Coordinates of C-alpha atoms in Angstrom, one line a residue:
M82 CA -0.2 0.1 0.2
I83 CA 1.0 3.4 -0.6
K84 CA 0.4 5.5 1.3
V85 CA 0.1 9.4 0.5
A86 CA 0.2 12.8 1.9
V87 CA -1.3 15.8 0.0
T88 CA -0.3 19.6 0.4
G89 CA -3.6 22.2 0.2
A90 CA -6.0 19.6 1.4
A91 CA -8.7 22.0 1.7
G92 CA -8.7 23.4 -1.8
R93 CA -9.9 22.2 -4.8
M94 CA -7.0 20.9 -6.3
G95 CA -6.4 18.7 -3.3
Q96 CA -9.3 17.5 -2.9
R97 CA -9.3 16.2 -6.5
I98 CA -6.1 14.3 -5.1
I99 CA -7.7 12.9 -2.2
N100 CA -10.7 11.9 -3.7
L101 CA -8.6 10.3 -6.9
V102 CA -6.6 8.4 -4.2
T103 CA -9.1 6.8 -2.5
E104 CA -9.8 5.5 -5.8
T105 CA -6.9 4.0 -6.7
K106 CA -6.3 0.4 -5.9
G107 CA -2.7 -0.3 -3.1
A108 CA -3.1 3.5 -2.3
M109 CA -4.2 5.7 0.5
V110 CA -4.3 8.8 2.0
S111 CA -1.9 9.2 5.0
G112 CA -1.5 12.6 5.5
A113 CA -3.3 15.5 5.0
I114 CA -1.2 19.6 4.9
E115 CA -3.4 22.9 5.1
S116 CA -1.2 25.9 6.0
P117 CA -1.2 26.3 10.0
L118 CA -3.7 28.9 9.6
H119 CA -6.1 27.0 8.1
N120 CA -9.3 27.3 9.1
A121 CA -10.5 23.7 8.9
L122 CA -7.6 22.6 11.1
G123 CA -7.9 19.5 13.0
Q124 CA -10.8 18.3 10.7
D125 CA -10.9 15.0 8.8
A126 CA -9.6 15.5 5.5
G127 CA -12.2 12.8 3.7
L128 CA -14.6 14.7 5.4
G129 CA -13.3 17.8 4.2
A130 CA -13.2 16.0 -0.1
G131 CA -16.6 14.5 0.3
C132 CA -15.5 11.0 0.1
G133 CA -16.0 10.0 3.6
Q134 CA -14.0 9.4 6.7
L135 CA -10.1 9.2 6.8
N136 CA -9.5 9.1 9.9
V137 CA -6.7 11.6 8.7
P138 CA -6.7 15.1 9.8
L139 CA -6.0 18.2 8.4
S140 CA -2.4 19.4 9.5
G141 CA -0.7 22.4 9.9
I142 CA 2.8 20.5 10.1
L143 CA 4.5 19.2 7.4
E144 CA 6.6 17.1 8.8
E145 CA 3.7 15.1 11.0
A146 CA 2.7 14.3 7.9
L147 CA 4.6 13.4 6.3
T148 CA 6.1 10.3 8.4
P149 CA 3.7 7.9 8.1
S150 CA 4.2 9.0 4.3
D151 CA 6.0 7.7 1.5
V152 CA 5.0 10.0 -1.2
L153 CA 3.7 13.7 -1.1
I154 CA 1.8 14.9 -4.1
D155 CA 2.3 18.7 -4.1
F156 CA 0.2 21.0 -6.4
T157 CA 0.6 24.4 -4.1
W158 CA 2.8 27.5 -5.2
P159 CA 6.4 27.8 -5.7
E160 CA 8.1 29.0 -2.6
V161 CA 5.4 26.3 -1.0
T162 CA 7.0 23.7 -2.6
M163 CA 10.3 25.0 -2.3
Q164 CA 10.0 24.2 1.2
N165 CA 8.0 21.1 0.9
L166 CA 11.4 19.9 -1.2
A167 CA 13.3 20.2 1.3
E168 CA 11.6 18.8 3.9
C169 CA 10.7 15.6 1.5
S170 CA 15.1 15.3 0.8
R171 CA 15.3 15.5 4.4
L172 CA 13.1 12.8 5.6
G173 CA 13.6 10.7 2.7
K174 CA 10.5 10.6 0.4
S175 CA 8.9 10.7 -2.5
M176 CA 7.7 13.8 -4.2
V177 CA 5.2 14.4 -6.9
I178 CA 5.3 17.9 -8.1
G179 CA 2.6 19.7 -10.2
T180 CA 3.1 23.3 -9.0
T181 CA 3.3 25.7 -11.8
G182 CA 5.4 29.0 -11.9
L183 CA 8.8 27.3 -10.8
N184 CA 11.6 29.7 -11.6
A185 CA 15.3 28.3 -13.3
Q186 CA 17.3 28.2 -10.0
Q187 CA 13.8 26.3 -8.3
R188 CA 13.3 24.0 -11.0
A189 CA 17.7 23.0 -11.2
E190 CA 16.5 22.4 -7.6
V191 CA 14.6 19.9 -8.1
T192 CA 16.5 18.3 -10.5
K193 CA 19.3 18.9 -7.8
A194 CA 17.2 16.5 -5.2
S195 CA 16.0 13.8 -7.7
A196 CA 19.6 12.4 -7.4
H197 CA 18.5 11.6 -3.9
I198 CA 14.4 10.8 -3.7
P199 CA 12.3 10.2 -6.5
I200 CA 10.6 13.1 -8.4
V201 CA 8.0 13.4 -10.4
F202 CA 7.9 16.6 -11.8
A203 CA 5.3 17.6 -15.0
P204 CA 3.8 21.4 -15.4
N205 CA 0.7 19.4 -16.7
M206 CA -0.5 15.4 -15.4
S207 CA -2.8 15.5 -18.2
V208 CA -1.9 11.9 -21.2
G209 CA -3.6 14.6 -23.8
V210 CA -1.5 17.2 -23.0
N211 CA 1.8 15.4 -23.1
V212 CA 1.2 14.2 -26.2
C213 CA 0.3 17.4 -27.7
F214 CA 3.9 18.6 -26.0
K215 CA 4.9 15.9 -28.4
L216 CA 3.1 17.1 -31.5
L217 CA 4.1 20.4 -30.6
K218 CA 8.0 20.6 -30.7
E219 CA 7.7 18.1 -34.5
L220 CA 5.6 21.2 -35.1
A221 CA 7.8 23.6 -34.7
S222 CA 10.5 22.0 -36.1
T223 CA 9.0 21.5 -39.6
L224 CA 7.5 24.9 -39.8
G225 CA 10.4 26.6 -38.7
E226 CA 11.3 30.4 -38.5
D227 CA 8.9 31.2 -41.1
F228 CA 6.2 31.3 -38.6
D229 CA 5.2 33.5 -35.6
V230 CA 4.1 31.2 -32.8
E231 CA 1.6 32.5 -30.6
I232 CA 0.3 30.7 -27.4
V233 CA -2.9 31.5 -26.0
E234 CA -4.8 30.5 -22.7
L235 CA -7.8 30.7 -21.7
H236 CA -8.7 29.5 -17.6
H237 CA -11.6 30.1 -15.1
N238 CA -11.8 32.8 -12.7
K239 CA -9.7 30.7 -10.0
K240 CA -6.8 30.5 -11.7
M241 CA -4.4 32.0 -10.0
D242 CA -0.4 31.7 -12.3
S243 CA -0.8 33.1 -15.9
P244 CA 0.8 32.0 -18.0
S245 CA 0.2 28.3 -16.8
G246 CA 2.8 26.3 -16.3
T247 CA 1.5 24.4 -19.1
A248 CA 1.8 27.4 -21.5
V249 CA 5.0 28.4 -20.1
R250 CA 6.4 24.2 -21.5
M251 CA 4.4 25.2 -24.8
G252 CA 6.5 28.2 -25.1
E253 CA 9.8 26.1 -24.3
I254 CA 9.4 23.5 -26.6
V255 CA 8.5 26.0 -29.7
A256 CA 12.0 27.5 -28.6
D257 CA 13.8 24.7 -28.1
A258 CA 12.8 23.0 -31.2
L259 CA 13.5 26.5 -33.1
D260 CA 17.0 26.6 -31.3
R261 CA 15.9 29.9 -29.4
D262 CA 16.5 30.6 -25.7
Y263 CA 12.5 30.8 -24.3
G264 CA 13.9 33.4 -21.5
E265 CA 14.8 35.7 -24.6
V266 CA 11.6 35.3 -27.1
A267 CA 8.9 35.1 -24.3
N268 CA 6.8 38.2 -23.9
Y269 CA 3.4 38.1 -21.6
H270 CA 0.9 39.9 -22.3

């Protein structure tokens, strides 16, 4: 049984992850983390997520939720993810990172930590989007410099980061396929 701790466990994505873990054979929710000031601390994470009692209270202390866990699933903010990465590294816990907006230095820290702990890091976990990434590389290589590439995205009104990690990754793929530096050609509006 894989024991999973979830960060942002009272948020929309955290609650969805808790539901998915409870539906996954061979996995169980073993820890649920929220901000130390969150008003739902101490409440059962399963009840908050709408999947029934799990006997896993929302905790404001990362180590407390990580200790009984094998892996941390983190879809939070870059600064929080980096703190969580340091704690997972210290405790030897695996990590799944879906946080977007990490800068180059933070991504380098994730890569460095992956030499010591197992890490899955992706700006988008969707199979369809990852197929799109592959096709985008071929498309950009085929069309070449004669085409002007513009990536336009639309999200729900609760989306906190813009551009999204998916859009940034698309830009990086196009820039790489055209042998250009993404940082030099990116132009956010």
